[in-house]
Amino acid sequence: EAGVAQSPRYKIIEKRQSVAFWCNPISGHATLYWYQQILGQGPKLLIQFQNNGVVDDSQLPKDRFSAERLKGVDSTLKIQPAKLEDSAVYLCASSLVGRRRNTEAFFGQGTRLTVV
Amino acid sequence: SQQGEEDPQALSIQEGENATMNCSYKTSINNLQWYRQNSGRGLVHLILIRSNEREKHSGRLRVTLDTSKKSSSLLITASRAADTASYFCATAPGQAGTALIFGKGTTLSVSS
């Protein structure tokens, strides 16, 4: 089966510019996550969707980050305006997890963002 | 916030040796999972152990879970150079459906 697809793989922008990342989860996976991974650290959850509804966005810096999952499939994550500290790898993951149990998450290759 | 803390932060061994990584966490869990991340790549799921399980095996991997101590260990036997990667434990909090919380990871280097 096809894995989680993300684009672009790499992006370099100047601070205060905007950027958008795209994710296509595994077909049939109702749950989609966006994680931020700063160099040398573990992934940190930004937002979790269940179908097209937000389950958890408590750690999303909402003054500059936004995410949507139209029609419960693809998702986009946007940063506007970007700051230097946003330099990180942005990972999208999907899973079959529902309200009753937790299962493994499948990750995309990530988008490496560099803000200069 | 990051719940899991892996120990050690870095581990260097020779091919054929065993590698043991530990993970401690803070709150109750539904299950605990281990992931591998090769340099510049996404994370790959290795193994999942549920809160009512104490030990689980998968190929050369052995995972233990001690919920009373809130800790887990991952043992990789007969390591290979291809096992060189970062390893993360991820906890699924007690409430089903909640996202995984990752630790900072252990960087394993296996030399031939």
PDB file of C-alpha atoms in Angstrom, chain A residues 13-106:
ATOM      1  CA  ILE A  13      12.389  30.730   3.343  1.00  0.00           C
ATOM      2  CA  GLU A  14      13.227  34.044   4.922  1.00  0.00           C
ATOM      3  CA  LYS A  15      11.770  34.990   8.282  1.00  0.00           C
ATOM      4  CA  ARG A  16       8.377  36.655   8.108  1.00  0.00           C
ATOM      5  CA  GLN A  17       7.543  34.812   4.883  1.00  0.00           C
ATOM      6  CA  SER A  18       4.766  32.246   4.710  1.00  0.00           C
ATOM      7  CA  VAL A  19       5.020  28.551   3.843  1.00  0.00           C
ATOM      8  CA  ALA A  20       2.636  25.647   3.374  1.00  0.00           C
ATOM      9  CA  PHE A  21       3.147  21.909   3.654  1.00  0.00           C
ATOM     10  CA  TRP A  22       0.930  19.231   2.166  1.00  0.00           C
ATOM     11  CA  CYS A  23       0.170  15.712   3.389  1.00  0.00           C
ATOM     12  CA  ASN A  24      -1.762  12.808   1.882  1.00  0.00           C
ATOM     13  CA  PRO A  25      -2.344  10.055   4.457  1.00  0.00           C
ATOM     14  CA  ILE A  26      -2.724   6.352   3.881  1.00  0.00           C
ATOM     15  CA  SER A  27      -6.070   5.572   2.330  1.00  0.00           C
ATOM     16  CA  GLY A  28      -8.681   4.751   4.932  1.00  0.00           C
ATOM     17  CA  HIS A  29      -6.789   6.269   7.866  1.00  0.00           C
ATOM     18  CA  ALA A  30      -9.204   8.512   9.702  1.00  0.00           C
ATOM     19  CA  THR A  31      -6.619  10.058  12.015  1.00  0.00           C
ATOM     20  CA  LEU A  32      -3.946  12.464  10.815  1.00  0.00           C
ATOM     21  CA  TYR A  33      -1.219  14.164  12.838  1.00  0.00           C
ATOM     22  CA  TRP A  34       1.252  16.937  12.249  1.00  0.00           C
ATOM     23  CA  TYR A  35       4.416  16.808  14.348  1.00  0.00           C
ATOM     24  CA  GLN A  36       7.307  19.251  14.573  1.00  0.00           C
ATOM     25  CA  GLN A  37      10.769  17.782  15.112  1.00  0.00           C
ATOM     26  CA  ILE A  38      13.560  20.182  16.000  1.00  0.00           C
ATOM     27  CA  LEU A  39      17.078  18.879  15.436  1.00  0.00           C
ATOM     28  CA  GLY A  40      18.181  16.572  18.245  1.00  0.00           C
ATOM     29  CA  GLN A  41      14.711  16.263  19.772  1.00  0.00           C
ATOM     30  CA  GLY A  42      11.765  13.946  19.499  1.00  0.00           C
ATOM     31  CA  PRO A  43       8.655  14.815  17.480  1.00  0.00           C
ATOM     32  CA  LYS A  44       6.241  17.205  19.166  1.00  0.00           C
ATOM     33  CA  LEU A  45       2.540  17.070  18.310  1.00  0.00           C
ATOM     34  CA  LEU A  46       1.156  20.183  16.668  1.00  0.00           C
ATOM     35  CA  ILE A  47      -2.330  19.033  15.729  1.00  0.00           C
ATOM     36  CA  GLN A  48      -4.421  15.871  15.490  1.00  0.00           C
ATOM     37  CA  PHE A  49      -7.397  15.425  13.161  1.00  0.00           C
ATOM     38  CA  GLN A  50     -10.054  12.748  13.306  1.00  0.00           C
ATOM     39  CA  ASN A  51     -11.581  12.773   9.810  1.00  0.00           C
ATOM     40  CA  ASN A  52     -11.919  16.526   9.176  1.00  0.00           C
ATOM     41  CA  GLY A  53     -12.388  17.532  12.807  1.00  0.00           C
ATOM     42  CA  VAL A  54      -9.667  18.752  15.172  1.00  0.00           C
ATOM     43  CA  VAL A  55      -9.075  16.474  18.172  1.00  0.00           C
ATOM     44  CA  ASP A  56      -6.081  18.232  19.733  1.00  0.00           C
ATOM     45  CA  ASP A  57      -4.416  21.492  18.761  1.00  0.00           C
ATOM     46  CA  SER A  58      -3.318  22.532  22.220  1.00  0.00           C
ATOM     47  CA  GLN A  59       0.348  22.838  21.202  1.00  0.00           C
ATOM     48  CA  LEU A  60      -0.236  24.591  17.890  1.00  0.00           C
ATOM     49  CA  PRO A  61       1.000  28.217  17.971  1.00  0.00           C
ATOM     50  CA  LYS A  62      -2.251  29.527  16.605  1.00  0.00           C
ATOM     51  CA  ASP A  63      -1.004  33.080  16.107  1.00  0.00           C
ATOM     52  CA  ARG A  64       1.146  31.850  13.229  1.00  0.00           C
ATOM     53  CA  PHE A  65       0.311  28.217  12.483  1.00  0.00           C
ATOM     54  CA  SER A  66      -2.875  26.927  10.893  1.00  0.00           C
ATOM     55  CA  ALA A  67      -3.918  23.551   9.567  1.00  0.00           C
ATOM     56  CA  GLU A  68      -6.884  22.133   7.772  1.00  0.00           C
ATOM     57  CA  ARG A  69      -8.036  18.769   6.548  1.00  0.00           C
ATOM     58  CA  LEU A  70     -10.643  19.261   3.885  1.00  0.00           C
ATOM     59  CA  LYS A  71     -12.969  16.331   3.185  1.00  0.00           C
ATOM     60  CA  GLY A  72     -11.150  14.276   5.825  1.00  0.00           C
ATOM     61  CA  VAL A  73      -8.320  13.233   3.503  1.00  0.00           C
ATOM     62  CA  ASP A  74      -5.442  15.558   2.519  1.00  0.00           C
ATOM     63  CA  SER A  75      -4.149  18.133   4.949  1.00  0.00           C
ATOM     64  CA  THR A  76      -2.169  21.345   4.750  1.00  0.00           C
ATOM     65  CA  LEU A  77      -0.134  23.016   7.465  1.00  0.00           C
ATOM     66  CA  LYS A  78       0.680  26.702   7.080  1.00  0.00           C
ATOM     67  CA  ILE A  79       3.060  29.021   8.876  1.00  0.00           C
ATOM     68  CA  GLN A  80       2.566  32.749   8.502  1.00  0.00           C
ATOM     69  CA  PRO A  81       4.780  34.584   9.324  1.00  0.00           C
ATOM     70  CA  ALA A  82       7.688  32.240   9.885  1.00  0.00           C
ATOM     71  CA  LYS A  83      10.260  32.761  12.620  1.00  0.00           C
ATOM     72  CA  LEU A  84      13.812  31.463  12.860  1.00  0.00           C
ATOM     73  CA  GLU A  85      12.780  29.021  15.603  1.00  0.00           C
ATOM     74  CA  ASP A  86      10.339  27.354  13.196  1.00  0.00           C
ATOM     75  CA  SER A  87      13.301  25.684  11.468  1.00  0.00           C
ATOM     76  CA  ALA A  88      12.551  21.987  11.912  1.00  0.00           C
ATOM     77  CA  VAL A  89      11.304  18.884  10.177  1.00  0.00           C
ATOM     78  CA  TYR A  90       7.519  18.787   9.884  1.00  0.00           C
ATOM     79  CA  LEU A  91       6.214  15.235   9.968  1.00  0.00           C
ATOM     80  CA  CYS A  92       2.798  14.085   8.924  1.00  0.00           C
ATOM     81  CA  ALA A  93       1.484  10.765  10.200  1.00  0.00           C
ATOM     82  CA  SER A  94      -1.732   8.819   9.927  1.00  0.00           C
ATOM     83  CA  SER A  95      -3.270   5.929  11.795  1.00  0.00           C
ATOM     84  CA  LEU A  96      -6.367   3.864  12.212  1.00  0.00           C
ATOM     85  CA  VAL A  97      -6.733   5.011  15.793  1.00  0.00           C
ATOM     86  CA  GLY A  98     -10.221   5.823  16.811  1.00  0.00           C
ATOM     87  CA  ARG A  99     -11.917   6.705  20.018  1.00  0.00           C
ATOM     88  CA  ARG A 100     -11.610   3.184  21.369  1.00  0.00           C
ATOM     89  CA  ARG A 101      -7.989   2.196  20.881  1.00  0.00           C
ATOM     90  CA  ASN A 102      -4.553   3.412  19.882  1.00  0.00           C
ATOM     91  CA  THR A 103      -2.579   1.758  17.097  1.00  0.00           C
ATOM     92  CA  GLU A 104       0.681   2.433  15.337  1.00  0.00           C
ATOM     93  CA  ALA A 105       1.239   5.624  13.391  1.00  0.00           C
ATOM     94  CA  PHE A 106       2.647   5.688   9.868  1.00  0.00           C
TER      95      PHE A 106
END
